[in-house]
Tab-separated table of C-alpha atoms (C1' of nucleotides) and ligand atoms in Angstrom:
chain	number	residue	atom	x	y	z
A	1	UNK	CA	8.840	-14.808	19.395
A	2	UNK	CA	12.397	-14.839	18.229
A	3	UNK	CA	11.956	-15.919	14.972
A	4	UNK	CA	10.016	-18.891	13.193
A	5	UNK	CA	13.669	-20.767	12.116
A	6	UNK	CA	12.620	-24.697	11.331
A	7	UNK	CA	13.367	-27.425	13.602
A	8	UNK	CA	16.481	-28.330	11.484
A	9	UNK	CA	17.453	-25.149	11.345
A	10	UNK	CA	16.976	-23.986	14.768
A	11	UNK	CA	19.243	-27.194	15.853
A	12	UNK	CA	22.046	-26.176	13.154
A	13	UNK	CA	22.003	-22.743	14.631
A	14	UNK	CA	21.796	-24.391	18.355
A	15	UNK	CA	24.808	-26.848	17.627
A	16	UNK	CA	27.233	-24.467	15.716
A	17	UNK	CA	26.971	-21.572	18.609
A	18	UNK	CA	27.013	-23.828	21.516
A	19	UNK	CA	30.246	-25.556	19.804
A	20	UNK	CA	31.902	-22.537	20.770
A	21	UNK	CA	31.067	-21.946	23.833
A	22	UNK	CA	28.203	-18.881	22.275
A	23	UNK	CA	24.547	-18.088	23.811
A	24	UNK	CA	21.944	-19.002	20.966
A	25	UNK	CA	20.482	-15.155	21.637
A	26	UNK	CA	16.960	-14.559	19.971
A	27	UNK	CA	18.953	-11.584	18.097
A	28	UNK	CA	21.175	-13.994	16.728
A	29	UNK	CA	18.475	-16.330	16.224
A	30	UNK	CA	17.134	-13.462	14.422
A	31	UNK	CA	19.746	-12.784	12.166
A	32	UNK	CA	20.527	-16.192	10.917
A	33	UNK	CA	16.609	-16.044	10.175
A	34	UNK	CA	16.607	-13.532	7.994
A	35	UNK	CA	19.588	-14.232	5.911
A	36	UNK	CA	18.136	-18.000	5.314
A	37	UNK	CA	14.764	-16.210	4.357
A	38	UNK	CA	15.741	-14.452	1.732
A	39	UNK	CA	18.604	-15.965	0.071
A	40	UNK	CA	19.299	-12.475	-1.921
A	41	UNK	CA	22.859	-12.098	-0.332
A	42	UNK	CA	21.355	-8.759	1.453
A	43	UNK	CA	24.100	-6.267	3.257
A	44	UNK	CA	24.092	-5.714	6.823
A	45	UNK	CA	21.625	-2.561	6.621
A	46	UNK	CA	19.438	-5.027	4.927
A	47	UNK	CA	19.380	-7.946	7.699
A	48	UNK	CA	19.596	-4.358	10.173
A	49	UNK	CA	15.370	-3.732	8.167
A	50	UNK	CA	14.461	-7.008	8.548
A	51	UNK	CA	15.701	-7.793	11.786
A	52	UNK	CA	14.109	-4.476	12.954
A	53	UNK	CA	10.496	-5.977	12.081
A	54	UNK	CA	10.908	-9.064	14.353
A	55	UNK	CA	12.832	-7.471	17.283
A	56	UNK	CA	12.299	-3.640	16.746
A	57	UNK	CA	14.406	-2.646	19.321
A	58	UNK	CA	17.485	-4.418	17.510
A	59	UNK	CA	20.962	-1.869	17.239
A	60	UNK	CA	22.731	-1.778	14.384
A	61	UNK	CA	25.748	-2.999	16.149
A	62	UNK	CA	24.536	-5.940	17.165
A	63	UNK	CA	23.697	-6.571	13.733
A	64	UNK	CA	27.229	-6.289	13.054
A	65	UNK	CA	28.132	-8.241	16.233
A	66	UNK	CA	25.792	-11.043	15.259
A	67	UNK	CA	26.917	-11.177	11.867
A	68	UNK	CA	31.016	-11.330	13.073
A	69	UNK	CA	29.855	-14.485	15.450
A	70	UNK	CA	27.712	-16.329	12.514
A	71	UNK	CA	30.645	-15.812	9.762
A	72	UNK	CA	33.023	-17.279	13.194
A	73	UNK	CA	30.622	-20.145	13.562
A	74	UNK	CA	30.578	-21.170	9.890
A	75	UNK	CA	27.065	-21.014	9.376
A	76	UNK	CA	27.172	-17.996	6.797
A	77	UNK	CA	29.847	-16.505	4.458
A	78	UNK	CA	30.546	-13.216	3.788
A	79	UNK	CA	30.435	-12.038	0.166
A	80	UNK	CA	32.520	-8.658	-0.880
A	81	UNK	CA	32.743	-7.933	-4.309
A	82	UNK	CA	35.126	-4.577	-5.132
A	83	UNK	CA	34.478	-2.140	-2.262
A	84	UNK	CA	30.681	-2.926	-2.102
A	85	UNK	CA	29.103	-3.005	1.218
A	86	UNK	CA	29.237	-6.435	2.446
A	87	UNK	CA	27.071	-8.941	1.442
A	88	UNK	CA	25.877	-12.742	3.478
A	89	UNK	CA	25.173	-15.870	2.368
A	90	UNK	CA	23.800	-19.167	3.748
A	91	UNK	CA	25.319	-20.874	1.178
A	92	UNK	CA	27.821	-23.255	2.853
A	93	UNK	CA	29.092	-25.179	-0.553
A	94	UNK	CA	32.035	-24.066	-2.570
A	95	UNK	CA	30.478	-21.814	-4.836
A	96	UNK	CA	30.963	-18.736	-7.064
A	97	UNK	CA	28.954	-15.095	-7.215
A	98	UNK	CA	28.218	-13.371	-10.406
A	99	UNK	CA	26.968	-9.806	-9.687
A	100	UNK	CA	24.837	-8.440	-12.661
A	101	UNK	CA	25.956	-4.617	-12.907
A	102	UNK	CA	22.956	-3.577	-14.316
A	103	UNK	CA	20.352	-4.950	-11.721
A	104	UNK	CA	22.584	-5.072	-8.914
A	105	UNK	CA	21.257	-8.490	-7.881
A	106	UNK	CA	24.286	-11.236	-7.109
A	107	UNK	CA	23.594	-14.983	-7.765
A	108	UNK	CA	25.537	-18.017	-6.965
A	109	UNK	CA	27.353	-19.807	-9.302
A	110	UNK	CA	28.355	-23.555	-9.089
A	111	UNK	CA	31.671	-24.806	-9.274
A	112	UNK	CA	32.097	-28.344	-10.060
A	113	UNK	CA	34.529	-30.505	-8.545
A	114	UNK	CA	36.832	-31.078	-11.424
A	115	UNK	CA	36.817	-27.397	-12.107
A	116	UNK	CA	37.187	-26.526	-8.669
A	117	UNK	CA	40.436	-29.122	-8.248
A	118	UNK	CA	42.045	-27.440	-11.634
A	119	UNK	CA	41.659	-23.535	-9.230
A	120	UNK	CA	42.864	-25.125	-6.770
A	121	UNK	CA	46.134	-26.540	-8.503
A	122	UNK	CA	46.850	-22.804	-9.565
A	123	UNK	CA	48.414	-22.336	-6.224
A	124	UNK	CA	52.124	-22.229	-6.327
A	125	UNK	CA	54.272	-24.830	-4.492
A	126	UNK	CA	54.786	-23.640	-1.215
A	127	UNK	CA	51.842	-21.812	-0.655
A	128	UNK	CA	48.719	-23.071	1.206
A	129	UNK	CA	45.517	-21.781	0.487
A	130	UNK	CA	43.088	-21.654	2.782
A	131	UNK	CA	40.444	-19.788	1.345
A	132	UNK	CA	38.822	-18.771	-2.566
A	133	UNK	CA	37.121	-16.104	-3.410
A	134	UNK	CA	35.715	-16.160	-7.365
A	135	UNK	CA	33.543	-13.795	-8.731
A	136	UNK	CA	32.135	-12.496	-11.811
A	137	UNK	CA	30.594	-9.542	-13.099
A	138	UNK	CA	28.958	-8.508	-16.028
A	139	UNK	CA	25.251	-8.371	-17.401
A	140	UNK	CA	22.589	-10.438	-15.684
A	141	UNK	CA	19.613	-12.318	-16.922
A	142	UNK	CA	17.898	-9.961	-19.813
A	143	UNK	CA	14.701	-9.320	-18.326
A	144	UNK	CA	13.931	-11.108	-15.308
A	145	UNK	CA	12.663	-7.420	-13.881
B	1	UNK	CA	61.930	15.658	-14.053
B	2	UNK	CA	58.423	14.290	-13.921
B	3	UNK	CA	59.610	10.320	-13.356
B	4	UNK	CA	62.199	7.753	-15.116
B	5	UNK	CA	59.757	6.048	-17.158
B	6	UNK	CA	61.377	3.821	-19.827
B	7	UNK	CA	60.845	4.866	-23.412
B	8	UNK	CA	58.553	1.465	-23.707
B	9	UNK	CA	56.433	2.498	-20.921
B	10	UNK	CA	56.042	6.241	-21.914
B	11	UNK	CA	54.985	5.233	-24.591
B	12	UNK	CA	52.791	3.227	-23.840
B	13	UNK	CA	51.263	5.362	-21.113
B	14	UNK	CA	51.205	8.157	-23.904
B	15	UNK	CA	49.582	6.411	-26.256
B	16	UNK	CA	46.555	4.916	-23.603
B	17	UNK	CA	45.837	8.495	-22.242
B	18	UNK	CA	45.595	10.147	-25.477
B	19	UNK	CA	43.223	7.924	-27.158
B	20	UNK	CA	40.894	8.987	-24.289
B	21	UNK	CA	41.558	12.160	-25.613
B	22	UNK	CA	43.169	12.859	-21.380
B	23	UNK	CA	46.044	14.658	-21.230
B	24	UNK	CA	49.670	12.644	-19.944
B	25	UNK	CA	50.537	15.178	-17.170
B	26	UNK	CA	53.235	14.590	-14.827
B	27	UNK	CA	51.168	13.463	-11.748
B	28	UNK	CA	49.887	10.481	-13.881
B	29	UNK	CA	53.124	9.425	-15.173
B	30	UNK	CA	54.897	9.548	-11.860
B	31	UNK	CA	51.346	7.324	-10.348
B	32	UNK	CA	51.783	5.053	-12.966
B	33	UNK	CA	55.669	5.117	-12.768
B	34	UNK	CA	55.854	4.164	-9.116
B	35	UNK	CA	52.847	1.409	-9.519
B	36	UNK	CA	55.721	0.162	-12.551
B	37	UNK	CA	58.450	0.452	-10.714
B	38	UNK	CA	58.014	-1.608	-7.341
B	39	UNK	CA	55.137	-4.272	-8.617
B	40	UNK	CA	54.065	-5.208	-4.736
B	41	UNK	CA	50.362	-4.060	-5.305
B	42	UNK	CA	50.488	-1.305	-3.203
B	43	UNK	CA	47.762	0.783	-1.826
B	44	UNK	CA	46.680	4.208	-2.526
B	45	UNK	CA	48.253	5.541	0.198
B	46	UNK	CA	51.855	4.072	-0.685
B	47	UNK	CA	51.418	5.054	-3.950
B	48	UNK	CA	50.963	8.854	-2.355
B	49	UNK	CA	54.060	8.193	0.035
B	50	UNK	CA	55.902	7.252	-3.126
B	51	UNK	CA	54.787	9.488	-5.383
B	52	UNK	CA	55.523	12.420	-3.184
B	53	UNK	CA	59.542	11.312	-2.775
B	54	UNK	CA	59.494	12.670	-6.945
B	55	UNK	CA	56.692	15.304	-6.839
B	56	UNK	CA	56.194	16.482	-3.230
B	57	UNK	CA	53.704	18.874	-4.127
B	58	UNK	CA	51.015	16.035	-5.013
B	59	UNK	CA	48.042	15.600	-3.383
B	60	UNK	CA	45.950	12.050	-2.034
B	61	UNK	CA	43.057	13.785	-4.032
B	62	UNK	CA	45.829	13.784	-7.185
B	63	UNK	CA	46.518	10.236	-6.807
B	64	UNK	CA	42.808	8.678	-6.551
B	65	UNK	CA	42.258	10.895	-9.550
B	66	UNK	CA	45.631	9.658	-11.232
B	67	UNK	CA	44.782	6.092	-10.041
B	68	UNK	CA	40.653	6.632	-11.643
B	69	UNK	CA	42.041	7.996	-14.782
B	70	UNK	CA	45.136	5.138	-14.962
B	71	UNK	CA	42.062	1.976	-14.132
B	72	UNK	CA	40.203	3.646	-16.874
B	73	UNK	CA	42.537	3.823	-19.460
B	74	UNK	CA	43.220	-0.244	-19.028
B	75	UNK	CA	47.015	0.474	-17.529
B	76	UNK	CA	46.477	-0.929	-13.982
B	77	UNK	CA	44.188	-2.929	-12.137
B	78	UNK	CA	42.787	-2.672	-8.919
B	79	UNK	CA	42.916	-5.482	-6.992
B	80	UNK	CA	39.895	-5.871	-4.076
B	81	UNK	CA	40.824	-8.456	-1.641
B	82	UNK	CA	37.973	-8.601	1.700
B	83	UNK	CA	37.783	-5.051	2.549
B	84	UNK	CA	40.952	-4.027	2.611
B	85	UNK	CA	42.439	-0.667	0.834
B	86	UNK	CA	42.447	-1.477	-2.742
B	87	UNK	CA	45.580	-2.397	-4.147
B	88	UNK	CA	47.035	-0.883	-7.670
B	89	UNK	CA	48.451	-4.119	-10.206
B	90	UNK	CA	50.127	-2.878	-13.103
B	91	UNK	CA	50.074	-6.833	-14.784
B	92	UNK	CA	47.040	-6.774	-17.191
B	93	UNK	CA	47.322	-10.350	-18.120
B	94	UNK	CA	44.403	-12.775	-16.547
B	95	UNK	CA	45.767	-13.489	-13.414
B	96	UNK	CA	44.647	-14.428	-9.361
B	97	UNK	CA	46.175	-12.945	-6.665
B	98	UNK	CA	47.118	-14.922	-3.210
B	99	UNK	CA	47.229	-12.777	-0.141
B	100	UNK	CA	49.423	-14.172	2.655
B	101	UNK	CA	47.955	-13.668	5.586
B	102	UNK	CA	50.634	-13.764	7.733
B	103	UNK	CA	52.789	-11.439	6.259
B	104	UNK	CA	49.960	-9.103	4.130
B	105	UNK	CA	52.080	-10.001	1.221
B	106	UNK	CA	50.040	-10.111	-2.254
B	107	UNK	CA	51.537	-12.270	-5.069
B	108	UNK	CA	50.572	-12.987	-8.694
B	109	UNK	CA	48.907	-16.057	-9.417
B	110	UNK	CA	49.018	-17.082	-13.456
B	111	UNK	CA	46.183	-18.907	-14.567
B	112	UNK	CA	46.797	-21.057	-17.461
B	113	UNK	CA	44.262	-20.774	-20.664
B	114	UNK	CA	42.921	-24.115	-19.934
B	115	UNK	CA	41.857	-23.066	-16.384
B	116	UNK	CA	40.927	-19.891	-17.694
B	117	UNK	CA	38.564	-21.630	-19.887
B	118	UNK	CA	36.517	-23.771	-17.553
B	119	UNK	CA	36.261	-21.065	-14.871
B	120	UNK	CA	34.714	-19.178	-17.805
B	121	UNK	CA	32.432	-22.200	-18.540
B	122	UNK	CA	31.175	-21.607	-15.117
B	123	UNK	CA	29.132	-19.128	-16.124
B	124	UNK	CA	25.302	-19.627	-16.532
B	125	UNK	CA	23.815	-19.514	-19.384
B	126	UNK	CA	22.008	-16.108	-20.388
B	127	UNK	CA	24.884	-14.450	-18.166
B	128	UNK	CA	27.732	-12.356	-19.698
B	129	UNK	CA	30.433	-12.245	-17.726
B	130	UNK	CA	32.764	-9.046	-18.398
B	131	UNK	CA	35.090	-9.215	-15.556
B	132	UNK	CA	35.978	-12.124	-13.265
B	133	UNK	CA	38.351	-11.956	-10.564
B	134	UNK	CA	39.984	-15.281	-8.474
B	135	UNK	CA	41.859	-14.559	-5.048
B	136	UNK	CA	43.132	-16.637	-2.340
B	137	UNK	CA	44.599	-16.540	1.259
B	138	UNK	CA	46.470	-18.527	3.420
B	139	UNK	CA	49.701	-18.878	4.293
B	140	UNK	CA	52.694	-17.821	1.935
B	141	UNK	CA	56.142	-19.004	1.608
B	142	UNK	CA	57.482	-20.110	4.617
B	143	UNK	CA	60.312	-17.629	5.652
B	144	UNK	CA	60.505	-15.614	2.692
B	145	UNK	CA	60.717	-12.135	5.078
C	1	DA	C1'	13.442	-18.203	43.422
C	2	DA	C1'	17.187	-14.830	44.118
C	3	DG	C1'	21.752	-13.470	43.274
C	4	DC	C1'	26.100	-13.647	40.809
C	5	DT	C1'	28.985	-13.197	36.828
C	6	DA	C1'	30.371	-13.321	32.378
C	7	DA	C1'	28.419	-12.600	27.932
C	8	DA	C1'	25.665	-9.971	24.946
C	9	DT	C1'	23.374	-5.858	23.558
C	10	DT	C1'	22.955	-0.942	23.014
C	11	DG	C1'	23.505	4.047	21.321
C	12	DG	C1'	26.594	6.881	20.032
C	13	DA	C1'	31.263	8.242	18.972
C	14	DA	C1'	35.358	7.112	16.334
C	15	DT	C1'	37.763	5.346	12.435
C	16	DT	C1'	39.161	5.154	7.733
C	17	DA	C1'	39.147	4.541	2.824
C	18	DT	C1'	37.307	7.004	-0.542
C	19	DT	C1'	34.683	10.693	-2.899
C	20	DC	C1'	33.180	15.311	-3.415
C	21	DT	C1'	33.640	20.421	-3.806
C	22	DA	C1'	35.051	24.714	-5.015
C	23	DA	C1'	39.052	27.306	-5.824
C	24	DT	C1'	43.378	27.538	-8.223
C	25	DT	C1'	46.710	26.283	-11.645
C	26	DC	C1'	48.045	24.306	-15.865
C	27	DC	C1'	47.907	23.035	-20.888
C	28	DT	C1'	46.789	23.283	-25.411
C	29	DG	C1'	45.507	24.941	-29.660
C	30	DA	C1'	43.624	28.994	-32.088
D	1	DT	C1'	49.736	35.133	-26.454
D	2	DC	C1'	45.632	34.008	-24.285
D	3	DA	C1'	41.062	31.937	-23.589
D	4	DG	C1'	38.864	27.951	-21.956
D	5	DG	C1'	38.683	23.426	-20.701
D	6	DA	C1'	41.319	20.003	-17.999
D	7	DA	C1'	43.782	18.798	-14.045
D	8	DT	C1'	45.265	19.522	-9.463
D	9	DT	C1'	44.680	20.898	-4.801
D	10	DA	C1'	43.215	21.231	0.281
D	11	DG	C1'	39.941	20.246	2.936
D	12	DA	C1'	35.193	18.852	3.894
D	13	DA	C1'	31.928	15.170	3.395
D	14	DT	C1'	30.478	10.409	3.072
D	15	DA	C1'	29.621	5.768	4.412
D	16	DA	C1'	30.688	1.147	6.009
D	17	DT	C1'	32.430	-0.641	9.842
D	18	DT	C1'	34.484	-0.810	14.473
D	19	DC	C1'	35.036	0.725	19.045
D	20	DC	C1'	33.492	2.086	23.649
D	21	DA	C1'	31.404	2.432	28.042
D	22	DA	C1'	27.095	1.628	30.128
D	23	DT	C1'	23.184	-1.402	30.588
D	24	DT	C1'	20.800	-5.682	30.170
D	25	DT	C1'	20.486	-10.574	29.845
D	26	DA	C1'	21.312	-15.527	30.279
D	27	DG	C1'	22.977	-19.346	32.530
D	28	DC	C1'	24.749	-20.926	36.698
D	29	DT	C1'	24.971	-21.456	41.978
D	30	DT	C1'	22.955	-21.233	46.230
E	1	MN	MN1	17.919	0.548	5.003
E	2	MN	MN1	51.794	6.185	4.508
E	3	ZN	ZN1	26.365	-17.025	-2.320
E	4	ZN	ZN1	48.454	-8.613	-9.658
DNA sequence: AAGCTAAATTGGAATTATTCTAATTCCTGA
DNA sequence: TCAGGAATTAGAATAATTCCAATTTAGCTT
C-alpha cells in the first residue's frame, strides 16, 4: 500500500510528475501523503517519521530527493524562516507564514489581492520578481496548548 | 587604529553597546565598521575577509560573536534569504530585500508606510506580530555588472 | 514473460554554516 | 596596580543538507 492519497489527489500527484517526464514512485506518493495529512508545515525529519511508518524501509535521502522533485513539480512549497530547518507546505495560493516563537507552530496567513498587488508594486523599475517570500514572527494564539 | 569610524557612527555604536552594559572593543567596531562601510549585505565570511585586512589577528569565532552582540544591540540586521549564509544589513529602517538571482546581488527594497500598514493588517487577529520580514527574487537590473 | 535501460532509491560519507568549548588575553574600576 | 569578569581565540562539534557509488526498480521492447 503506498499510501491512501484521494482520487483527486492521487491524479494531481499523477498529472504534475508525469508532466515532467517523473515516475509517480510509491515513496513519492508517500511523501506528498504525508505533507497533505498534516498540514503543520513539518521539516524533512518530520515527513522522514512519518514516511518511515508507511514504507519503513524509506532513506532519509530520498526524503530529501522526493521533496527536491515535489517543490520542482509545483505541488508543495518550501517554507524557511531565519536559518530554521526547512519547512513544506501544500499550500499552493499566495500566502503568508507567521511563526509563533513561543510554540514553535507556523500558520498561514492570507494575503488579499489588493494587498498582495500594493507588495508587488514595491519592486523597483527594472527589476522582475519572480518570487515572495513574507513572513512574520511574534507571539501566537494565547492558549491554544 | 581599531577602524575609521565617523564620529556619528562611533557614537552611535558607543552609545548602543554601553546601554547593554557590553563593552565597545575594537573587534566590534571594526565588524560593524566594515558592515558600514561597503552596504552590499555581505556574509559572515566577507565580513571576516574584511575585517582581517584592519585587524588580522581576528578570528571567524570573533566575528559571529561581534555579529551576535552587533544584531542584539539593534545596529544591524540579518537578512535570511532561502538557506543561504546570512547576510549582515546595517539599514534599520522597515525595508524588503530583492535577491537577483542571476548575479547573487541583494538590494534594498523601501516599503512605503501605507504598504507597511496593510501588510501589518495581514495579521490575524489574537496574533502579535514582532518581526516581519518581505524578500523577493528574480531577475535584477539588466546589465548592471 | 524476460530482458534492457534509464530513473530512482539507498546508506553512508562529505559539505558547510554556525555554535560550542576551554584556554588565553584584555579591560575596567576599586 | 591588580583582581575578576568580559571578550577573544583556535579548534572541535553540530546539524541540515548534499553528494556519491552501488543497488534496485519501473517502464519499455522483444
Ligand atoms: Mn525525528
Ligand atoms: Mn572568503
Ligand atoms: Zn504555508
Ligand atoms: Zn538591507
Amino acid at each position: 500500500m503506498s499510501y491512501s492519497l484521494t482520487s483527486f489527489s492521487k491524479d494531481t500527484f499523477n498529472t504534475a510528475l508525469r508532466e515532467k517526464g517523473l515516475r509517480p514512485t510509491k515513496q513519492r506518493a508517500c511523501v506528498y501523503g504525508v505533507i497533505l495529512g498534516k498540514r503543520d508545515h513539518p521539516t524533512a525529519d518530520d515527513i522522514y517519521d512519518r514516511v518511515k511508518r508507511h514504507l519503513p524501509g524509506t532513506s532519509f535521502a530520498t526524503v530529501y530527493n522526493c521533496l527536491e522533485t515535489l517543490v520542482g513539480c509545483g505541488l508543495v512549497k518550501q517554507v524557511n524562516m531565519d536559518r530554521s530547518p526547512t519547512r513544506y507546505c501544500p499550500n499552493l495560493t499566495p500566502h503568508a507564514h507567521f511563526r509563533c516563537t513561543q510554540s514553535g507552530k507556523i500558520y498561514d496567513v492570507e494575503i488579499d489581492n489588493d494587498t498582495l498587488s500594493l507588495i508587488q508594486a514595491l519592486v523597483p523599475e527594472g527589476f522582475e520578481a519572480e518570487n515572495l517570500d513574507l513572513s512574520f514572527s511574534g507571539t501566537g494564539k494565547p492558549s491554544n496548548n
